[in-house]
Amino acid sequence: YAGLGQAYMYRYAMSHSPDLLAQAKAACMRAVELKTDIPDGEICMGMLFDETGEYEQAARHLERAVELDGQRDESLRELAWAYEKLQRLNDAESLLKKAISLRPRYWGGYKYLGHFYDARGRYGEAIGQFQEVVKLAPDSYSGYSNLGGACLHQGDYDAAIAALKRSIEIHPTAPALSNLGIAYFYQRRFAEAARSYEAAAQLNDNRYEIFGNLAEAYGQIQGKEEESRSNYSRALVKAEQSLAVNRNDAQTLSSAAIYAARLGQRAQAERYRAQALVLSADAPDIRKNSALVLAWFHQDQRALAELDRAVSEGLRPSEITNDPAWRRFSANPLFRTIIAKAKSKQP
């Protein structure tokens, strides 16, 4: 039952079909009822509460799982995931490293640690972890997709495109195609970006970020203004459906804020922006999105203050200078100072 519950949650992560969570909950609860002295049911319950944004509950179940068997790397990784959401970042990193020490030949441990570093703006370290993933599992399409995503954040678009194309060659997935679109977008290859996003949407039409990215690409193509707006609307609907399941997902809130802003829904955008910052104030992507929302409504001083904070948290200059949204700030002295600061922080 614990395995079945986890399988439902993995399917939910791919399809975002809410009925799968109800099935997962029934299976996880049955697992705990049947056996209280092994960690499997507790892991299942912890994963379920993590998926629905109840991170304190998730941590309690996963701490119980670790008490029952401290040598299960799975328990440590899942507990680290919950601690990260609770902003217990040192504890999360320590647990992820301990999980790797327990199973140093298992690629999954490096993948989790890579995600942790990527979310904190520690892109060089993230790339190192994802390189270990593809070294241990050279046929891992998700490993190459994650590697491409980290290279993308670091601003190495050629390396990102190479890794993402390798991922797609092994097995086409919506995340890899979407990230490939982002790489093209930052290279100002807007038509190619749109085609990549369109292909991603064909594989998975439940991921809000694909439609948000597609809307952004269409916004840069003459004659595609209406398609841009309709895709922002679609992205916002799907993001809000995800928030109905997990109202504490900072990334979803942050993305929803951008979509609402682009649709002119100022109050909604501000509410989502503020909620995302409360949940994950130290994440560079969350700060960057906050800045973009403020800039869209011409609150320029606040926008630049947020952008400066994002740079302090690890945002790379390429994610600013290659984004058309910041084009109108190019002559602003404060903006130039922020870009110089971002460049000075690069290794």
Tab-separated table of C-alpha atoms in Angstrom:
chain	number	residue	atom	x	y	z
A	1	TYR	CA	0.000	0.000	0.000
A	2	ALA	CA	2.844	2.405	0.758
A	3	GLY	CA	4.382	1.698	-2.627
A	4	LEU	CA	1.022	2.136	-4.314
A	5	GLY	CA	0.499	5.481	-2.576
A	6	GLN	CA	3.895	6.698	-3.744
A	7	ALA	CA	3.172	5.529	-7.288
A	8	TYR	CA	-0.023	7.591	-7.312
A	9	MET	CA	1.946	10.630	-6.145
A	10	TYR	CA	4.602	10.174	-8.820
A	11	ARG	CA	1.811	10.000	-11.387
A	12	TYR	CA	0.291	13.152	-9.915
A	13	ALA	CA	3.634	14.949	-10.248
A	14	MET	CA	3.580	14.167	-13.969
A	15	SER	CA	-0.100	14.682	-14.771
A	16	HIS	CA	-1.420	16.959	-11.964
A	17	SER	CA	-4.705	15.041	-11.949
A	18	PRO	CA	-6.251	15.755	-8.491
A	19	ASP	CA	-8.040	12.395	-8.261
A	20	LEU	CA	-4.647	10.700	-7.979
A	21	LEU	CA	-4.013	12.421	-4.645
A	22	ALA	CA	-7.222	10.988	-3.198
A	23	GLN	CA	-6.095	7.519	-4.277
A	24	ALA	CA	-2.642	8.162	-2.817
A	25	LYS	CA	-4.124	9.243	0.513
A	26	ALA	CA	-6.274	6.108	0.792
A	27	ALA	CA	-3.287	3.853	0.059
A	28	CYS	CA	-0.931	5.677	2.445
A	29	MET	CA	-3.435	5.623	5.299
A	30	ARG	CA	-4.033	1.916	4.772
A	31	ALA	CA	-0.270	1.297	4.888
A	32	VAL	CA	-0.009	3.054	8.275
A	33	GLU	CA	-2.999	1.115	9.607
A	34	LEU	CA	-1.467	-2.220	8.624
A	35	LYS	CA	2.034	-1.667	9.986
A	36	THR	CA	3.143	0.943	12.511
A	37	ASP	CA	6.686	-0.264	13.233
A	38	ILE	CA	8.266	0.123	9.766
A	39	PRO	CA	8.988	3.424	7.937
A	40	ASP	CA	7.177	2.757	4.643
A	41	GLY	CA	3.764	4.071	5.648
A	42	GLU	CA	5.300	7.097	7.374
A	43	ILE	CA	7.317	7.904	4.235
A	44	CYS	CA	4.159	7.636	2.171
A	45	MET	CA	2.234	9.963	4.496
A	46	GLY	CA	5.135	12.399	4.612
A	47	MET	CA	5.298	12.563	0.818
A	48	LEU	CA	1.536	13.096	0.649
A	49	PHE	CA	1.545	16.009	3.112
A	50	ASP	CA	4.553	17.509	1.351
A	51	GLU	CA	2.706	17.388	-1.974
A	52	THR	CA	-0.305	19.178	-0.476
A	53	GLY	CA	1.751	21.878	1.257
A	54	GLU	CA	1.321	20.669	4.841
A	55	TYR	CA	5.036	20.712	5.524
A	56	GLU	CA	4.947	20.502	9.331
A	57	GLN	CA	2.809	17.358	9.102
A	58	ALA	CA	5.115	15.984	6.416
A	59	ALA	CA	8.145	16.549	8.622
A	60	ARG	CA	6.526	14.806	11.592
A	61	HIS	CA	5.786	11.652	9.602
A	62	LEU	CA	9.232	11.627	8.010
A	63	GLU	CA	10.978	12.201	11.343
A	64	ARG	CA	9.082	9.152	12.588
A	65	ALA	CA	10.302	7.215	9.550
A	66	VAL	CA	13.910	8.169	10.362
A	67	GLU	CA	13.397	7.109	13.993
A	68	LEU	CA	12.181	3.703	12.805
A	69	ASP	CA	15.121	3.222	10.420
A	70	GLY	CA	17.894	5.804	10.286
A	71	GLN	CA	19.667	3.964	7.475
A	72	ARG	CA	16.925	4.474	4.872
A	73	ASP	CA	18.249	7.082	2.462
A	74	GLU	CA	14.739	7.572	1.104
A	75	SER	CA	13.497	8.796	4.486
A	76	LEU	CA	16.372	11.256	4.759
A	77	ARG	CA	15.812	12.686	1.278
A	78	GLU	CA	12.093	13.166	1.792
A	79	LEU	CA	12.626	14.728	5.225
A	80	ALA	CA	15.179	17.094	3.693
A	81	TRP	CA	12.572	18.084	1.090
A	82	ALA	CA	10.114	18.973	3.885
A	83	TYR	CA	12.772	20.854	5.863
A	84	GLU	CA	13.646	22.878	2.770
A	85	LYS	CA	10.031	24.024	2.494
A	86	LEU	CA	10.127	24.948	6.201
A	87	GLN	CA	13.288	27.033	5.543
A	88	ARG	CA	15.426	24.689	7.651
A	89	LEU	CA	18.051	24.859	4.951
A	90	ASN	CA	21.135	23.728	6.892
A	91	ASP	CA	19.249	20.683	8.184
A	92	ALA	CA	18.009	19.903	4.682
A	93	GLU	CA	21.471	20.064	3.116
A	94	SER	CA	22.961	17.937	5.898
A	95	LEU	CA	20.307	15.225	5.422
A	96	LEU	CA	20.794	15.181	1.644
A	97	LYS	CA	24.527	14.691	2.064
A	98	LYS	CA	23.950	11.935	4.632
A	99	ALA	CA	21.577	10.171	2.214
A	100	ILE	CA	24.319	10.193	-0.421
A	101	SER	CA	26.833	8.784	2.069
A	102	LEU	CA	24.482	5.865	2.742
A	103	ARG	CA	24.118	5.031	-0.992
A	104	PRO	CA	26.981	6.710	-2.857
A	105	ARG	CA	26.346	4.764	-6.070
A	106	TYR	CA	22.667	5.767	-6.296
A	107	TRP	CA	22.087	8.629	-8.732
A	108	GLY	CA	18.887	9.811	-7.017
A	109	GLY	CA	20.723	11.244	-4.023
A	110	TYR	CA	22.803	13.529	-6.224
A	111	LYS	CA	19.689	14.612	-8.108
A	112	TYR	CA	17.949	15.776	-4.920
A	113	LEU	CA	21.039	17.658	-3.745
A	114	GLY	CA	21.375	19.216	-7.198
A	115	HIS	CA	17.797	20.489	-7.014
A	116	PHE	CA	18.506	21.944	-3.577
A	117	TYR	CA	21.569	23.835	-4.836
A	118	ASP	CA	19.785	24.984	-8.000
A	119	ALA	CA	16.912	26.483	-5.981
A	120	ARG	CA	19.407	28.358	-3.784
A	121	GLY	CA	21.233	29.898	-6.757
A	122	ARG	CA	24.285	27.681	-6.208
A	123	TYR	CA	24.359	26.732	-9.867
A	124	GLY	CA	27.959	25.530	-10.114
A	125	GLU	CA	27.360	23.076	-7.277
A	126	ALA	CA	24.065	22.014	-8.844
A	127	ILE	CA	25.771	21.291	-12.153
A	128	GLY	CA	28.353	19.158	-10.331
A	129	GLN	CA	25.607	17.062	-8.744
A	130	PHE	CA	23.710	16.595	-12.016
A	131	GLN	CA	26.935	15.629	-13.785
A	132	GLU	CA	27.298	12.895	-11.168
A	133	VAL	CA	23.745	11.752	-11.986
A	134	VAL	CA	24.479	11.260	-15.701
A	135	LYS	CA	27.822	9.667	-14.864
A	136	LEU	CA	26.094	7.040	-12.711
A	137	ALA	CA	23.049	6.735	-15.009
A	138	PRO	CA	24.101	7.682	-18.562
A	139	ASP	CA	20.637	6.833	-19.923
A	140	SER	CA	18.870	9.142	-17.454
A	141	TYR	CA	16.799	11.570	-19.488
A	142	SER	CA	15.798	13.398	-16.310
A	143	GLY	CA	19.463	13.715	-15.323
A	144	TYR	CA	20.311	15.436	-18.595
A	145	SER	CA	17.167	17.561	-18.337
A	146	ASN	CA	18.168	18.721	-14.832
A	147	LEU	CA	21.733	19.343	-15.985
A	148	GLY	CA	20.413	21.438	-18.859
A	149	GLY	CA	18.204	23.406	-16.486
A	150	ALA	CA	21.111	24.235	-14.174
A	151	CYS	CA	23.309	25.273	-17.129
A	152	LEU	CA	20.402	27.439	-18.260
A	153	HIS	CA	20.288	29.209	-14.893
A	154	GLN	CA	24.044	29.723	-15.018
A	155	GLY	CA	23.711	31.364	-18.432
A	156	ASP	CA	25.624	28.713	-20.388
A	157	TYR	CA	23.019	28.297	-23.118
A	158	ASP	CA	25.117	26.182	-25.466
A	159	ALA	CA	25.777	23.633	-22.706
A	160	ALA	CA	22.111	23.775	-21.700
A	161	ILE	CA	20.916	23.120	-25.256
A	162	ALA	CA	23.352	20.206	-25.670
A	163	ALA	CA	22.199	18.554	-22.422
A	164	LEU	CA	18.511	19.147	-23.137
A	165	LYS	CA	18.756	17.788	-26.674
A	166	ARG	CA	20.460	14.687	-25.247
A	167	SER	CA	17.592	14.291	-22.758
A	168	ILE	CA	15.011	14.613	-25.534
A	169	GLU	CA	16.946	12.160	-27.698
A	170	ILE	CA	16.770	9.541	-24.924
A	171	HIS	CA	13.118	10.236	-24.104
A	172	PRO	CA	11.143	13.393	-24.995
A	173	THR	CA	9.533	15.032	-21.965
A	174	ALA	CA	7.635	18.260	-21.424
A	175	PRO	CA	10.154	19.683	-18.874
A	176	ALA	CA	13.123	19.153	-21.206
A	177	LEU	CA	11.308	20.675	-24.178
A	178	SER	CA	10.156	23.585	-22.028
A	179	ASN	CA	13.687	24.256	-20.776
A	180	LEU	CA	14.973	24.027	-24.340
A	181	GLY	CA	12.434	26.707	-25.223
A	182	ILE	CA	13.768	28.896	-22.400
A	183	ALA	CA	17.315	28.548	-23.746
A	184	TYR	CA	16.144	29.607	-27.199
A	185	PHE	CA	14.140	32.471	-25.674
A	186	TYR	CA	17.184	33.865	-23.877
A	187	GLN	CA	19.091	33.646	-27.163
A	188	ARG	CA	16.301	35.769	-28.698
A	189	ARG	CA	15.285	32.848	-30.946
A	190	PHE	CA	11.619	33.447	-30.155
A	191	ALA	CA	10.036	31.397	-32.957
A	192	GLU	CA	12.156	28.358	-32.051
A	193	ALA	CA	11.277	28.871	-28.410
A	194	ALA	CA	7.571	28.902	-29.245
A	195	ARG	CA	7.866	25.690	-31.263
A	196	SER	CA	9.649	23.982	-28.381
A	197	TYR	CA	6.963	25.092	-25.910
A	198	GLU	CA	4.235	23.929	-28.298
A	199	ALA	CA	5.867	20.489	-28.440
A	200	ALA	CA	6.044	20.425	-24.632
A	201	ALA	CA	2.343	21.269	-24.385
A	202	GLN	CA	1.496	18.362	-26.669
A	203	LEU	CA	3.219	15.991	-24.242
A	204	ASN	CA	1.682	17.483	-21.100
A	205	ASP	CA	-1.127	20.008	-21.155
A	206	ASN	CA	-1.429	20.258	-17.350
A	207	ARG	CA	1.803	22.108	-16.575
A	208	TYR	CA	1.055	25.785	-16.088
A	209	GLU	CA	4.624	26.902	-16.728
A	210	ILE	CA	4.590	25.585	-20.294
A	211	PHE	CA	1.672	27.824	-21.226
A	212	GLY	CA	3.184	30.761	-19.349
A	213	ASN	CA	6.429	30.325	-21.270
A	214	LEU	CA	4.549	29.950	-24.548
A	215	ALA	CA	2.649	33.162	-23.813
A	216	GLU	CA	5.933	34.957	-23.139
A	217	ALA	CA	7.420	33.743	-26.437
A	218	TYR	CA	4.316	34.722	-28.409
A	219	GLY	CA	4.542	38.149	-26.781
A	220	GLN	CA	7.829	38.702	-28.621
A	221	ILE	CA	6.486	37.627	-32.033
A	222	GLN	CA	4.674	40.193	-34.128
A	223	GLY	CA	1.042	39.284	-34.755
A	224	LYS	CA	0.875	36.790	-31.858
A	225	GLU	CA	-0.462	39.186	-29.209
A	226	GLU	CA	-3.839	37.470	-28.899
A	227	GLU	CA	-2.234	34.017	-28.637
A	228	SER	CA	0.029	35.410	-25.917
A	229	ARG	CA	-2.894	36.664	-23.838
A	230	SER	CA	-4.923	33.458	-24.238
A	231	ASN	CA	-1.965	31.373	-23.087
A	232	TYR	CA	-1.396	33.602	-20.063
A	233	SER	CA	-5.062	33.004	-19.189
A	234	ARG	CA	-4.622	29.279	-19.580
A	235	ALA	CA	-1.432	29.307	-17.511
A	236	LEU	CA	-3.136	31.214	-14.697
A	237	VAL	CA	-6.085	28.801	-14.601
A	238	LYS	CA	-3.738	25.816	-14.365
A	239	ALA	CA	-1.549	27.481	-11.742
A	240	GLU	CA	-4.614	28.211	-9.625
A	241	GLN	CA	-5.716	24.581	-9.988
A	242	SER	CA	-2.332	23.551	-8.596
A	243	LEU	CA	-2.715	26.042	-5.741
A	244	ALA	CA	-6.049	24.459	-4.867
A	245	VAL	CA	-4.044	21.325	-4.049
A	246	ASN	CA	-1.035	23.062	-2.468
A	247	ARG	CA	-1.550	26.667	-1.444
A	248	ASN	CA	1.994	26.816	-0.026
A	249	ASP	CA	3.935	26.231	-3.239
A	250	ALA	CA	6.054	29.366	-3.564
A	251	GLN	CA	7.089	28.695	-7.160
A	252	THR	CA	3.482	28.276	-8.304
A	253	LEU	CA	2.409	31.406	-6.430
A	254	SER	CA	5.288	33.337	-7.954
A	255	SER	CA	4.415	32.197	-11.481
A	256	ALA	CA	0.713	32.917	-10.938
A	257	ALA	CA	1.671	36.454	-9.906
A	258	ILE	CA	3.376	37.014	-13.259
A	259	TYR	CA	0.455	35.605	-15.243
A	260	ALA	CA	-2.052	37.733	-13.353
A	261	ALA	CA	0.117	40.806	-13.913
A	262	ARG	CA	0.342	40.180	-17.651
A	263	LEU	CA	-3.452	39.902	-17.721
A	264	GLY	CA	-3.844	43.194	-15.878
A	265	GLN	CA	-5.118	41.612	-12.652
A	266	ARG	CA	-3.157	43.852	-10.322
A	267	ALA	CA	-4.671	42.912	-6.962
A	268	GLN	CA	-4.417	39.197	-7.700
A	269	ALA	CA	-0.832	39.557	-8.894
A	270	GLU	CA	0.177	41.454	-5.759
A	271	ARG	CA	-1.456	38.901	-3.466
A	272	TYR	CA	0.323	35.974	-5.120
A	273	ARG	CA	3.631	37.868	-5.212
A	274	ALA	CA	3.505	38.648	-1.491
A	275	GLN	CA	2.503	35.098	-0.538
A	276	ALA	CA	5.379	33.624	-2.534
A	277	LEU	CA	7.904	35.874	-0.782
A	278	VAL	CA	6.612	34.893	2.655
A	279	LEU	CA	7.175	31.242	1.818
A	280	SER	CA	10.540	31.468	0.055
A	281	ALA	CA	12.174	34.859	0.436
A	282	ASP	CA	15.720	33.613	-0.151
A	283	ALA	CA	15.152	31.925	-3.536
A	284	PRO	CA	16.553	34.016	-6.412
A	285	ASP	CA	13.827	32.933	-8.859
A	286	ILE	CA	11.079	34.010	-6.448
A	287	ARG	CA	12.718	37.419	-5.976
A	288	LYS	CA	13.221	37.788	-9.733
A	289	ASN	CA	9.561	37.062	-10.406
A	290	SER	CA	8.570	39.537	-7.709
A	291	ALA	CA	10.676	42.163	-9.462
A	292	LEU	CA	9.073	41.355	-12.813
A	293	VAL	CA	5.573	41.808	-11.404
A	294	LEU	CA	6.480	45.175	-9.906
A	295	ALA	CA	8.188	46.269	-13.128
A	296	TRP	CA	5.118	45.323	-15.157
A	297	PHE	CA	3.065	47.794	-13.114
A	298	HIS	CA	5.848	50.435	-13.386
A	299	GLN	CA	6.733	50.360	-9.712
A	300	ASP	CA	10.296	50.753	-10.860
A	301	GLN	CA	12.083	51.603	-7.604
A	302	ARG	CA	10.528	48.628	-5.818
A	303	ALA	CA	11.193	46.408	-8.825
A	304	LEU	CA	14.876	47.310	-8.885
A	305	ALA	CA	15.157	46.795	-5.126
A	306	GLU	CA	13.745	43.286	-5.573
A	307	LEU	CA	16.050	42.640	-8.509
A	308	ASP	CA	19.024	43.709	-6.416
A	309	ARG	CA	17.909	41.290	-3.684
A	310	ALA	CA	17.598	38.506	-6.277
A	311	VAL	CA	21.182	39.164	-7.385
A	312	SER	CA	22.319	39.031	-3.756
A	313	GLU	CA	20.613	35.638	-3.474
A	314	GLY	CA	22.452	34.300	-6.550
A	315	LEU	CA	20.582	35.411	-9.684
A	316	ARG	CA	22.931	35.446	-12.668
A	317	PRO	CA	23.251	38.517	-14.909
A	318	SER	CA	22.298	36.519	-18.015
A	319	GLU	CA	18.830	35.902	-16.553
A	320	ILE	CA	18.352	39.668	-16.493
A	321	THR	CA	20.174	40.969	-19.554
A	322	ASN	CA	18.713	38.317	-21.871
A	323	ASP	CA	15.140	38.838	-20.700
A	324	PRO	CA	13.264	41.349	-22.914
A	325	ALA	CA	11.161	42.368	-19.902
A	326	TRP	CA	14.115	44.422	-18.629
A	327	ARG	CA	14.868	46.115	-21.939
A	328	ARG	CA	13.329	49.453	-20.980
A	329	PHE	CA	15.639	49.691	-17.941
A	330	SER	CA	18.839	49.538	-20.005
A	331	ALA	CA	19.684	53.231	-19.481
A	332	ASN	CA	18.672	53.308	-15.798
A	333	PRO	CA	21.779	53.974	-13.624
A	334	LEU	CA	20.536	51.794	-10.757
A	335	PHE	CA	19.770	48.938	-13.156
A	336	ARG	CA	23.291	49.196	-14.567
A	337	THR	CA	24.719	49.095	-11.055
A	338	ILE	CA	22.739	45.926	-10.323
A	339	ILE	CA	24.000	44.279	-13.515
A	340	ALA	CA	27.575	45.215	-12.610
A	341	LYS	CA	27.055	43.721	-9.158
A	342	ALA	CA	25.682	40.509	-10.677
A	343	LYS	CA	28.674	40.226	-13.000
A	344	SER	CA	31.120	40.826	-10.158
A	345	LYS	CA	29.607	37.899	-8.228
A	346	GLN	CA	30.252	35.413	-11.040
A	347	PRO	CA	33.104	32.978	-10.427
